[in-house]
Coordinates of C-alpha atoms and ligand atoms in Angstrom, one line a residue:
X19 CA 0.0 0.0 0.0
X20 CA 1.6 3.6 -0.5
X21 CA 1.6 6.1 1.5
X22 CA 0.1 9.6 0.1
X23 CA 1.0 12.6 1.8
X24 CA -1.6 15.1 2.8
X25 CA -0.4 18.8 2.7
X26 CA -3.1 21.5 3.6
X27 CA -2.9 24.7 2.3
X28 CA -6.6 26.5 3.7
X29 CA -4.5 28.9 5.5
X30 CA -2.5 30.0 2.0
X31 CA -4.0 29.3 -1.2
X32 CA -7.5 28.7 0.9
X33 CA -7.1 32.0 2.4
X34 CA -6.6 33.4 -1.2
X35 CA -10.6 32.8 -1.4
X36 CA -12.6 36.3 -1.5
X37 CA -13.7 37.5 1.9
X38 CA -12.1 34.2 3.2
X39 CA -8.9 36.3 5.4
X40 CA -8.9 34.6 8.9
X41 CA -6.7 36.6 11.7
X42 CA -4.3 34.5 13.6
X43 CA -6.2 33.4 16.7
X44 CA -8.5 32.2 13.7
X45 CA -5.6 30.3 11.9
X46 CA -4.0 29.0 15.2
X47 CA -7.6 26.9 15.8
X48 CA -7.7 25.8 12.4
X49 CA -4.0 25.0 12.4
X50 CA -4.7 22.6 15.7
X51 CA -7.9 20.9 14.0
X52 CA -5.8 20.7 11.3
X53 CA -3.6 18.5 13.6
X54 CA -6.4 16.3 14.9
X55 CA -7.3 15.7 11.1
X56 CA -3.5 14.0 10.4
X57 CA -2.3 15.8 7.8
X58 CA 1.3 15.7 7.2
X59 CA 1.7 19.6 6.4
X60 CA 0.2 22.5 6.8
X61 CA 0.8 25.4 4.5
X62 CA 0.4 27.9 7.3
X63 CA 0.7 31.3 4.8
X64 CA 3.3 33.8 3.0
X65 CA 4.9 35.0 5.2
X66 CA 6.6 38.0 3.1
X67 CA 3.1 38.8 1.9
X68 CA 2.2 40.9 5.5
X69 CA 3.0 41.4 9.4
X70 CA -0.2 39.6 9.9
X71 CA 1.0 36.7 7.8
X72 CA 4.5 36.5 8.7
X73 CA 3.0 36.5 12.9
X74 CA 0.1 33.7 11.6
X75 CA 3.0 31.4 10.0
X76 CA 5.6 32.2 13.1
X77 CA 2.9 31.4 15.7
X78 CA 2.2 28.2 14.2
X79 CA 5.2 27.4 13.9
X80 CA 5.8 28.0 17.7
X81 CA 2.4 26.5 19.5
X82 CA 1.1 23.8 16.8
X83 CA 3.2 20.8 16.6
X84 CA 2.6 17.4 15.2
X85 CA 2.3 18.5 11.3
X86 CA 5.5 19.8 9.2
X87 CA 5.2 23.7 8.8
X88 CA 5.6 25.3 5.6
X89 CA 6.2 28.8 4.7
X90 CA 5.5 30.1 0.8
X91 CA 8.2 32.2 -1.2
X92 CA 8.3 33.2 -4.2
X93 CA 12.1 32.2 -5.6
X94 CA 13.6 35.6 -4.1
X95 CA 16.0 36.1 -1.3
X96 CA 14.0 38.2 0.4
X97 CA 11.2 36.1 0.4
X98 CA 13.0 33.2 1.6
X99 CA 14.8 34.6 4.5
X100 CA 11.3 35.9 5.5
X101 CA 9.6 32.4 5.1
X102 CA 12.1 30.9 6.8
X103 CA 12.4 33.4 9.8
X104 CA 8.5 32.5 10.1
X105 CA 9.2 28.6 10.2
X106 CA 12.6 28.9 11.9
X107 CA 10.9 27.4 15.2
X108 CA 8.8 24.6 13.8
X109 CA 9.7 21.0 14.9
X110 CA 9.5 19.8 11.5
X111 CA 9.7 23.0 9.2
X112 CA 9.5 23.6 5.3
X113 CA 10.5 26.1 2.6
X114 CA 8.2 26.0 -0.3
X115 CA 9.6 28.5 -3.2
X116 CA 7.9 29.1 -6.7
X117 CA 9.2 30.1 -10.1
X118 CA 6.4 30.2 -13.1
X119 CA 7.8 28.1 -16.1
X120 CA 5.2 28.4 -18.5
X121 CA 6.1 30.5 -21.5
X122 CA 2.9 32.3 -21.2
X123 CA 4.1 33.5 -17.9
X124 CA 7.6 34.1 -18.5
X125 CA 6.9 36.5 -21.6
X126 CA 4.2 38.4 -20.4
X127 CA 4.7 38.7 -16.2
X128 CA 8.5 38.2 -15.8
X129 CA 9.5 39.2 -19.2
X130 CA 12.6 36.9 -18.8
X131 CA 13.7 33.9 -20.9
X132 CA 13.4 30.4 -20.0
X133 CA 17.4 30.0 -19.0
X134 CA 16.6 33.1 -16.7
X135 CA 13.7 31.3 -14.5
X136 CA 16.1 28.0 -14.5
X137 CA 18.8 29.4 -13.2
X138 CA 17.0 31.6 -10.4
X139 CA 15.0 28.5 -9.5
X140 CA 18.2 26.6 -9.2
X141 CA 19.8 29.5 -7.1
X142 CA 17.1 29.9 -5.0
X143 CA 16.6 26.1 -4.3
X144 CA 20.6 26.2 -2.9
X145 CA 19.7 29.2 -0.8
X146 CA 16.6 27.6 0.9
X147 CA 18.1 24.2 1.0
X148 CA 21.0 26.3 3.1
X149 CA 18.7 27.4 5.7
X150 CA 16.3 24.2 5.8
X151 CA 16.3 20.5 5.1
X152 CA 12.8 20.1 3.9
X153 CA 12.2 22.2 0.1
X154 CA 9.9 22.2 -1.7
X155 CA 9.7 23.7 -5.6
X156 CA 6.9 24.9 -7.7
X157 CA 7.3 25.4 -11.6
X158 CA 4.0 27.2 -11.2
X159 CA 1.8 26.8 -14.2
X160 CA 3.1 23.7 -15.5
X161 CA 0.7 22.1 -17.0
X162 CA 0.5 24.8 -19.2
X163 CA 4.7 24.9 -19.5
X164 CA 6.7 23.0 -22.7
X165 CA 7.6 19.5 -21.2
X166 CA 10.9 19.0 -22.6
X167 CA 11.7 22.1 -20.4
X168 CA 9.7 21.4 -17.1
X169 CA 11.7 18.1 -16.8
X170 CA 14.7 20.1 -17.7
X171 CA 13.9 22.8 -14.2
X172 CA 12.4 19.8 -12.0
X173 CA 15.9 17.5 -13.0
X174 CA 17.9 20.9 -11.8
X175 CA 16.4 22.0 -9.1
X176 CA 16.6 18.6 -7.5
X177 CA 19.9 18.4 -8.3
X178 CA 20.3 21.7 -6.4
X179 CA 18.2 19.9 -3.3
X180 CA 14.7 20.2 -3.4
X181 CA 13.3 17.3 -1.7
X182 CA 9.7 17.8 -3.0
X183 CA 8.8 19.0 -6.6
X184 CA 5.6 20.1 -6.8
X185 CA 3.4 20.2 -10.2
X186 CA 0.4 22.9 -10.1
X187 CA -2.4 23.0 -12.3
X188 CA -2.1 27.0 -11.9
X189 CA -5.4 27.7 -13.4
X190 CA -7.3 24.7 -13.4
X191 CA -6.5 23.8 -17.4
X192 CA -5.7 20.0 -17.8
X193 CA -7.6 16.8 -18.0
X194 CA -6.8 14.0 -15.8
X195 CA -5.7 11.9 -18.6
X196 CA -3.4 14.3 -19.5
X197 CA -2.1 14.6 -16.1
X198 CA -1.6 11.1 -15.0
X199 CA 0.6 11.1 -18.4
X200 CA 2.5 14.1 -17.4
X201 CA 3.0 13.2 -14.2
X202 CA 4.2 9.6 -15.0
X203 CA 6.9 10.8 -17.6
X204 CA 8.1 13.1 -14.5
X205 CA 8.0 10.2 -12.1
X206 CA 9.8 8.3 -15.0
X207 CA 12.5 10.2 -15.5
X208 CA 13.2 11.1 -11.4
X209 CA 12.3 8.0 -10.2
X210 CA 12.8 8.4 -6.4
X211 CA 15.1 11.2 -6.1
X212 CA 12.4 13.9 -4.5
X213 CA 8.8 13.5 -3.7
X214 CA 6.3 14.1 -6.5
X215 CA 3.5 16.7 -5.2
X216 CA 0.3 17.8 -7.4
X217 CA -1.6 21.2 -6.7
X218 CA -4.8 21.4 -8.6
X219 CA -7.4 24.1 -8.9
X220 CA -10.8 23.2 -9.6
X221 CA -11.6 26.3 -12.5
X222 CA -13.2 23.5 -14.7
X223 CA -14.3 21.0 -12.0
X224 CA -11.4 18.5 -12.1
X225 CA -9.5 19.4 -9.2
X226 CA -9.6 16.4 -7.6
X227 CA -10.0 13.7 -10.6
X228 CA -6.7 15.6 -11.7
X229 CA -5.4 15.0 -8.1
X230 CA -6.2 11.3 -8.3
X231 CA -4.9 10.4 -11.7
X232 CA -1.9 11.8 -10.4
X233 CA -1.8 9.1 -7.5
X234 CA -2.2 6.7 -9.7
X235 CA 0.2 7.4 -11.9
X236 CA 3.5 8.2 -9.0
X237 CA 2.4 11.5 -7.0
X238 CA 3.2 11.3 -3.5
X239 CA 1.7 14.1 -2.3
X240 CA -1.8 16.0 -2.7
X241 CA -2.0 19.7 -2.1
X242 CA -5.5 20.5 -1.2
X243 CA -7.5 22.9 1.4
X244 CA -10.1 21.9 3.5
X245 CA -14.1 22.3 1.8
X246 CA -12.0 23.3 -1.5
X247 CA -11.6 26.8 -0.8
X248 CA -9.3 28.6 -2.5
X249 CA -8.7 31.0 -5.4
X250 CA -11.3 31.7 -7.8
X251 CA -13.3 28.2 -8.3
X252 CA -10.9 26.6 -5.2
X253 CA -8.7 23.9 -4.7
X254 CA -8.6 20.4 -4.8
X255 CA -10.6 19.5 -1.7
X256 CA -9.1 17.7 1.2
X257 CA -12.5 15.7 2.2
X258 CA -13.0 14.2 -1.2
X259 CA -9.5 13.3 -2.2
X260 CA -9.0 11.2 1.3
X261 CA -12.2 10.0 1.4
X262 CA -11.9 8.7 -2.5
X263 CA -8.8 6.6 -1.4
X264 CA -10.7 5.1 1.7
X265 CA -13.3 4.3 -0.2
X266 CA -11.9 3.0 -2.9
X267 CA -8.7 1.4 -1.5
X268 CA -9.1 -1.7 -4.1
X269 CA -8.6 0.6 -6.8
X270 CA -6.1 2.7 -5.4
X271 CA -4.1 1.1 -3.3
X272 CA -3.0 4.3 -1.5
X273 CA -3.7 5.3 2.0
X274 CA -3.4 9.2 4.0
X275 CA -2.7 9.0 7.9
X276 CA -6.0 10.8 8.2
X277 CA -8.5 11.0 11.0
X278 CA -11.6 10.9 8.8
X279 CA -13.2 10.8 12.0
X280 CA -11.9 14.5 12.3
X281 CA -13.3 15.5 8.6
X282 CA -17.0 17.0 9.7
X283 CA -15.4 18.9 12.3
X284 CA -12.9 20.3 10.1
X285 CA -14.8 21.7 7.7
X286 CA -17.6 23.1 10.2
X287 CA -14.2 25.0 11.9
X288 CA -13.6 26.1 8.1
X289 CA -17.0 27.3 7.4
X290 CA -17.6 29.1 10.5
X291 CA -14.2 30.8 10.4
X292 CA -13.9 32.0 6.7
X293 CA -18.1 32.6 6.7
X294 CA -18.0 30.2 3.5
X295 CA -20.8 28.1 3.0
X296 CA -20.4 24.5 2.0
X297 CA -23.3 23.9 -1.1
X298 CA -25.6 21.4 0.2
X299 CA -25.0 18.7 -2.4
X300 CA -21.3 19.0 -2.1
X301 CA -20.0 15.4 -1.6
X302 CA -18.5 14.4 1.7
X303 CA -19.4 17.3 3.6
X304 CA -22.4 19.4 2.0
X305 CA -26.0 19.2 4.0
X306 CA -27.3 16.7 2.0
X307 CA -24.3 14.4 0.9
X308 CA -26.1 11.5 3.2
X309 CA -29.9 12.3 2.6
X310 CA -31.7 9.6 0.5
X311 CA -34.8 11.5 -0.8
X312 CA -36.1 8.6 -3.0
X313 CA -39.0 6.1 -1.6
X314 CA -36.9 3.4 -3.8
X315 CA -33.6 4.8 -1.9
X316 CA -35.0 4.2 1.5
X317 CA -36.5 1.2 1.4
X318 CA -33.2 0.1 0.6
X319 CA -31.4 1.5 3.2
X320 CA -33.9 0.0 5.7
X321 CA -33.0 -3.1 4.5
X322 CA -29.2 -3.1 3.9
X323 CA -27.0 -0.1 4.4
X324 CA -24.9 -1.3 1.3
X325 CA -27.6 -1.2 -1.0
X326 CA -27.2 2.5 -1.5
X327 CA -24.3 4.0 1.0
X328 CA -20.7 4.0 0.0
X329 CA -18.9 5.7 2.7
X330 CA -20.7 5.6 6.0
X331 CA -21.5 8.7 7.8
X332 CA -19.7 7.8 11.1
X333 CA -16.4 7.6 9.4
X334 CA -16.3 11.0 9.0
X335 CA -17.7 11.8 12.0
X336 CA -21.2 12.7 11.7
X337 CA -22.6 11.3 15.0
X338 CA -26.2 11.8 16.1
X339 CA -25.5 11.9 20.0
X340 CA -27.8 10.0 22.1
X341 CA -27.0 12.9 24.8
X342 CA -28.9 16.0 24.2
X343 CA -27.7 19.3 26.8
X344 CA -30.3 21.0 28.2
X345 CA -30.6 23.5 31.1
X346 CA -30.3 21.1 34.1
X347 CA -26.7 19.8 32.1
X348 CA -24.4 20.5 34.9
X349 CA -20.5 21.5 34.5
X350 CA -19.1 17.7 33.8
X351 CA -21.8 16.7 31.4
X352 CA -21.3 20.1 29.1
X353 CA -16.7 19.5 29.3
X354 CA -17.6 15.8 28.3
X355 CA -19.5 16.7 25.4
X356 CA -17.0 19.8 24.5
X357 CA -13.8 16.4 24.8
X358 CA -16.4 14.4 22.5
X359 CA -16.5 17.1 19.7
X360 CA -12.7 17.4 19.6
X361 CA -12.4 21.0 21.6
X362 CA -9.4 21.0 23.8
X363 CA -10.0 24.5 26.1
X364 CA -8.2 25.8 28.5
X365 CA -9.8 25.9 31.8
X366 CA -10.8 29.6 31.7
X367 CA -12.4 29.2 28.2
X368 CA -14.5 26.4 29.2
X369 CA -15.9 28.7 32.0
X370 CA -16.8 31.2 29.0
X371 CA -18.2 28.5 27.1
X372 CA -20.4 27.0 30.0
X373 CA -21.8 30.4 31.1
X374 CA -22.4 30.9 27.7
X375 CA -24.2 27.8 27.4
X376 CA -26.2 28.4 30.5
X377 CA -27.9 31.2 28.9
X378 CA -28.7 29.4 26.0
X379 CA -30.2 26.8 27.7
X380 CA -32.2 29.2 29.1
X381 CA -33.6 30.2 25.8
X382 CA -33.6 27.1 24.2
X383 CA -35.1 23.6 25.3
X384 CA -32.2 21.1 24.2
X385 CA -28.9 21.6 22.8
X386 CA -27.8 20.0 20.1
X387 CA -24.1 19.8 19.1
X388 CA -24.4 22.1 16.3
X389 CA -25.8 24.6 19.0
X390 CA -22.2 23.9 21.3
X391 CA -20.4 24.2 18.0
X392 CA -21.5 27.3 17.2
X393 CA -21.6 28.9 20.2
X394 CA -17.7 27.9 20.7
X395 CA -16.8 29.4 17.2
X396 CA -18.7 32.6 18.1
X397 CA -18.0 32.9 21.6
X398 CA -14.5 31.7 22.1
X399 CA -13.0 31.5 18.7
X400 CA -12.6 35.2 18.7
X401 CA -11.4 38.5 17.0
X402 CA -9.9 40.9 18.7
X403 CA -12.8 43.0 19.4
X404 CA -12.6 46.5 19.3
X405 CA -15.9 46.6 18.9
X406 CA -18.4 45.1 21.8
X407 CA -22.3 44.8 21.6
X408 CA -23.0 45.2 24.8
X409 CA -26.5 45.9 24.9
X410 CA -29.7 46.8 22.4
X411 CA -33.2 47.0 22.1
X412 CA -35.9 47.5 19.4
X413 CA -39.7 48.2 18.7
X414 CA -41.3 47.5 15.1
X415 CA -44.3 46.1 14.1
X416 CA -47.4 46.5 11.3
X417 CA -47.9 50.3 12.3
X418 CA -44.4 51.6 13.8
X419 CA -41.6 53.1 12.5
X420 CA -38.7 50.5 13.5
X421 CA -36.3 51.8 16.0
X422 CA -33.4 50.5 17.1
X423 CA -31.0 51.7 20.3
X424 CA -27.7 49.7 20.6
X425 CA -24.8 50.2 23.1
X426 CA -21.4 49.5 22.1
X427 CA -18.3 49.2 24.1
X428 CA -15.8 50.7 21.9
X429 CA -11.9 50.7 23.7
X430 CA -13.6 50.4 26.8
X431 CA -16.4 53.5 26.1
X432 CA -19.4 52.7 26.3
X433 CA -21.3 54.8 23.3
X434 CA -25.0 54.4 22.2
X435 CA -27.2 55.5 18.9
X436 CA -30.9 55.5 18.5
X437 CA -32.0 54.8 14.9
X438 CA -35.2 54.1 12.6
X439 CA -35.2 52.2 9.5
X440 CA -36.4 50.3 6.9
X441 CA -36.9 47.4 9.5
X442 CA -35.4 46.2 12.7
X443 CA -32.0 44.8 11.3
X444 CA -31.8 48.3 8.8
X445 CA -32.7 50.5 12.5
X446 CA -30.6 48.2 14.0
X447 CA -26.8 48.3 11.8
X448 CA -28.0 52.8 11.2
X449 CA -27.0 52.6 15.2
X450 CA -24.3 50.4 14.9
X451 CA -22.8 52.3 11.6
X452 CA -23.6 55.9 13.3
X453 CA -21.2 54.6 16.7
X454 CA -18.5 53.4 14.8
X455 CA -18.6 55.8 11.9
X456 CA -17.7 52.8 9.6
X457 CA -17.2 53.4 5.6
X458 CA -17.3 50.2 4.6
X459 CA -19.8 49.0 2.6
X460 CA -22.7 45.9 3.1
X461 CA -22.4 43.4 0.2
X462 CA -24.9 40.2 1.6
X463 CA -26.6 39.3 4.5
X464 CA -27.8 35.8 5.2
X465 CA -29.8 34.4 8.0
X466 CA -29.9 30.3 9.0
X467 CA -31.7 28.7 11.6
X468 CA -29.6 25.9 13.2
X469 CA -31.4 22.9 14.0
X470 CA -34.9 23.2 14.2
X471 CA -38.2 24.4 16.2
X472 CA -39.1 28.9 16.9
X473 CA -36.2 28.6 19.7
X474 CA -33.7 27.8 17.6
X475 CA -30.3 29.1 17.3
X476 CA -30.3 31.8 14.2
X477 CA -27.1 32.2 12.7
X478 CA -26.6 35.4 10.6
X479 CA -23.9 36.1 8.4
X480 CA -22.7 39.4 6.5
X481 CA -20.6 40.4 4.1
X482 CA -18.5 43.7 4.2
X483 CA -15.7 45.6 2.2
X484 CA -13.9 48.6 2.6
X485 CA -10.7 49.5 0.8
X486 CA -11.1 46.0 -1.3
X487 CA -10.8 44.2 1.6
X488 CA -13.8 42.2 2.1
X489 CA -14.5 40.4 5.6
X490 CA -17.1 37.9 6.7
X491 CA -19.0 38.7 10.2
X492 CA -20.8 35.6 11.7
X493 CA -23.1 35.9 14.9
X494 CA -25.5 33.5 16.6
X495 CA -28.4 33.9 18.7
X496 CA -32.0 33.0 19.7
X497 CA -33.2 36.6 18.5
X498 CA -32.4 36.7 14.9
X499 CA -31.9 40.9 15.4
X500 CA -29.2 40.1 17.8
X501 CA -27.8 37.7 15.8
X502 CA -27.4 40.3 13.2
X503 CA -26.4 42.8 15.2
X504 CA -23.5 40.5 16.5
X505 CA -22.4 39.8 12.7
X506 CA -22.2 43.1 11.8
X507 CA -20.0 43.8 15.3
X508 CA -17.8 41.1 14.2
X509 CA -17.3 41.7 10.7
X510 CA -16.6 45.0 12.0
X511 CA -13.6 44.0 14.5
X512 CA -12.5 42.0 11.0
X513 CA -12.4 44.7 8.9
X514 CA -10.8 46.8 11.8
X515 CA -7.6 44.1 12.2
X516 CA -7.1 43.9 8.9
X517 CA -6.9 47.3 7.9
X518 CA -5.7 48.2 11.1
X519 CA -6.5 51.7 11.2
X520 CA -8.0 54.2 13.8
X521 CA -10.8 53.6 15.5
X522 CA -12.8 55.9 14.0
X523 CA -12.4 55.7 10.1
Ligands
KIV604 O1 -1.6 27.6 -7.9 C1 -0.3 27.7 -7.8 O2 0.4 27.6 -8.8 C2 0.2 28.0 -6.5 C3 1.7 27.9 -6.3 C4 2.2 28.9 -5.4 C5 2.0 26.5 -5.9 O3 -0.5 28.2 -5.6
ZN605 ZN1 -2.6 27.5 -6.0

């Protein structure tokens, strides 16, 4: 059986994905469920890119251990030193530099010739390969480069000690028939001199069929992000790749060391963090990827699991619990649960979370674990809040004008507005926007109900952009106006760490 590895890249490429910019206490979580999951690396960002970058990859580096770090560079001195100053603590730490190859690129963005990008990928492959053991090179858009020349820059720059030579499908272009031949000549010609590693984005909907032709034909790697985020269409996605070699194992005799016990998880952690949706019918992890509609379907099912499931919901970790929380859940019962769903908090935040959980329960009849999943992602998972909702009320109805009055704690002010509006969310964000004098602009607003019955837990999620940056705010609540209210605040703390400016714009 051979062993694939798994290297994650939702905190780089993944991050890449509009509106999808997590800050570091956001990466650091995903980074330790990333952990629990198995894979072998994690991507953790570019770190020349930004300060915010640079602290996200160091921090990693630093506090999560059990997965090979890797810092991106482009093939530049500079951005080496950089990437490698951010991995420099890691247990097990990696330099992953890129040069484009493709003629395309080399004509019309670098505007040098083909022996140009050879020898700079050569020389910057020695200069990483001084600092670390682990290298990895990217001739990025090869599948769109001449072959006779990406052998030529993959034979060099493993000669010059990359240990991992990685082939991206820059923008999603080539078939996986076409792929599994390209990447057996490579694996031909290198034989077992350096890992072969595949990154594949999805822009025509192959991202993982390319990924999996590459398996079969020598890859040893698969560079994916978790729910497929990424750049424009996405990535090759984590869930589906692994889950495709569990599955079918007969065919392709290839195993990952993951957890897919830890795969539902994941990609809730992903979701709730980047404020990306998973489409229902997505396979593996969407809403409906184990709902069998059809009479013919479930009569089936009744009668033999086999008859119409391939991959059974359990193995990648969708649980219904026998044990629903409730209001009279004491202390033990509510840490047991958090163990079961894979949280690992620190004594203080569990205090948070229970409290928190107390006055849910007072509001709602049972808790499900969706309820104790959000509320952790909301309530402990935090930004750096600026920005603090502290109280609010509102009247509307048939016949009244709505009116909102909200009270924010802003750097430890308290500061109120009263505002009407269009309705109680429109009186409601008027306040909000009048306090913190924001300028950024409101591009979607989406409202869920989690689990089911009028007490439910509403989950409301907007969409803002100032400057070109655009942030996701997620908030949770019985009362759907608090729950917006609580979006907004947070997309608001988002937009204020990223662009990191006054308070008051
Ligand atoms: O898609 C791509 O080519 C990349 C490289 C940096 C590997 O993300
Ligand atoms: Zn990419």
């Amino acid at each position: 059986m051979r062993y694939i590895k798994i290297f994650d890249t939702t905190l780089r490429d993944g991050e890449q994905s509009p509106g999808a910019s997590m800050n570091v206490e956001e990466k650091i979580q995903v980074a330790k469920q990333l952990v629990r999951l198995g894979v072998d690396y994690i991507e953790a960002g570019f770190p020349i890119t930004s300060e915010g970058d640079f602290e996200a990859v160091k921090r990693i580096a630093n506090e999560v251990h059990g997965a090979g770090i890797v810092g991106l560079a482009r093939a530049k001195e500079e951005d080496i030193k950089r990437a490698y100053e951010a991995v420099r603590d890691a247990p097990m730490k990696r330099i992953h530099t890129f040069h484009s190859t493709s003629d395309i690129h080399l004509k019309y963005q670098y505007r040098i010739s083909r022996g140009e990008a050879l020898k700079r990928s050569v020389e910057m492959v020695k200069f990483a390969r001084s600092l670390v053991e682990d290298v990895e090179f990217s001739p990025m858009d090869a599948t769109r480069t001449d072959v006779t020349y990406l052998l030529e820059v993959i034979e060099a720059v493993i000669e010059a000690g990359a240990t991992t030579v990685n082939i991206p499908d820059t923008v999603g272009y080539i078939t996986p028939y076409e792929f599994g031949n390209l990447i057996r000549t490579i694996k031909e010609k290198i034989g077992d001199k350096a890992t072969i590693s595949v990154h594949c984005h999805n822009d025509l909907g192959l991202a993982v069929a390319n990924s999996l032709a590459a398996i079969v034909n020598g890859a040893g790697q698969v560079e994916c992000t978790i729910n497929g985020i990424g750049e424009r269409a996405g990535n090759c996605s984590m869930e589906e790749v692994v889950m495709n070699l569990k599955t079918r194992k007969d065919f392709y005799n290839a195993e990952t060391r993951i957890n897919t016990k830890e795969i539902i998880r994941t990609s809730r952690l992903v979701t709730r963090i980047t404020g990306i949706p998973v489409q229902p019918n997505k396979a593996i992890v969407g809403a409906n990827a184990f709902a069998h509609e059809s009479g013919i379907h479930q009569d089936g099912l009744l009668k033999e699991k086999m008859t119409y499931e391939i991959i059974r919901p359990e193995d990648i970790g969708l649980q219904k619990t026998e044990l629903v929380l409730g209001k009279h859940s004491g202390r033990h019962a509510f840490k047991t649960r958090l163990r079961e769903l894979g949280y690992n908090l620190s004594p203080e935040e569990i205090e948070i979370a229970f409290k928190r959980f107390k006055h849910l329960a007072d509001q709602k009849k049972q808790i499900f674990d969706e309820d104790i999943e959000l509320l952790i992602s909301t309530e402990i998972i935090k930004t750096k809040e600026i920005y603090k909702l502290v109280d609010m009320s509102v009247t509307c109805g048939i016949n009244v004008k709505p009116k909102a009055s909200v009270k924010l704690k802003v750097d430890n002010e308290i500061i109120e507005a009263v505002d009407t509006g269009d309705g109680p969310v429109d009186a409601t964000y008027k306040a909000i926007a009048t306090i913190t004098r924001t300028k950024s602009k409101l591009l979607k607003f989406e409202v869920k109900g989690i689990t089911g019955g009028t007490d439910a837990l509403g989950e409301v999620t907007v969409t803002l952009e100032e400057d070109g940056k655009k942030v996701r705010g997620l908030g949770a609540d019985t009362d759907i106006i608090v729950a917006s209210a609580k979006a907004y605040v947070n997309a608001l703390n988002k937009l204020h760490n990223i662009i990191n400016r006054a308070i008051y714009p």
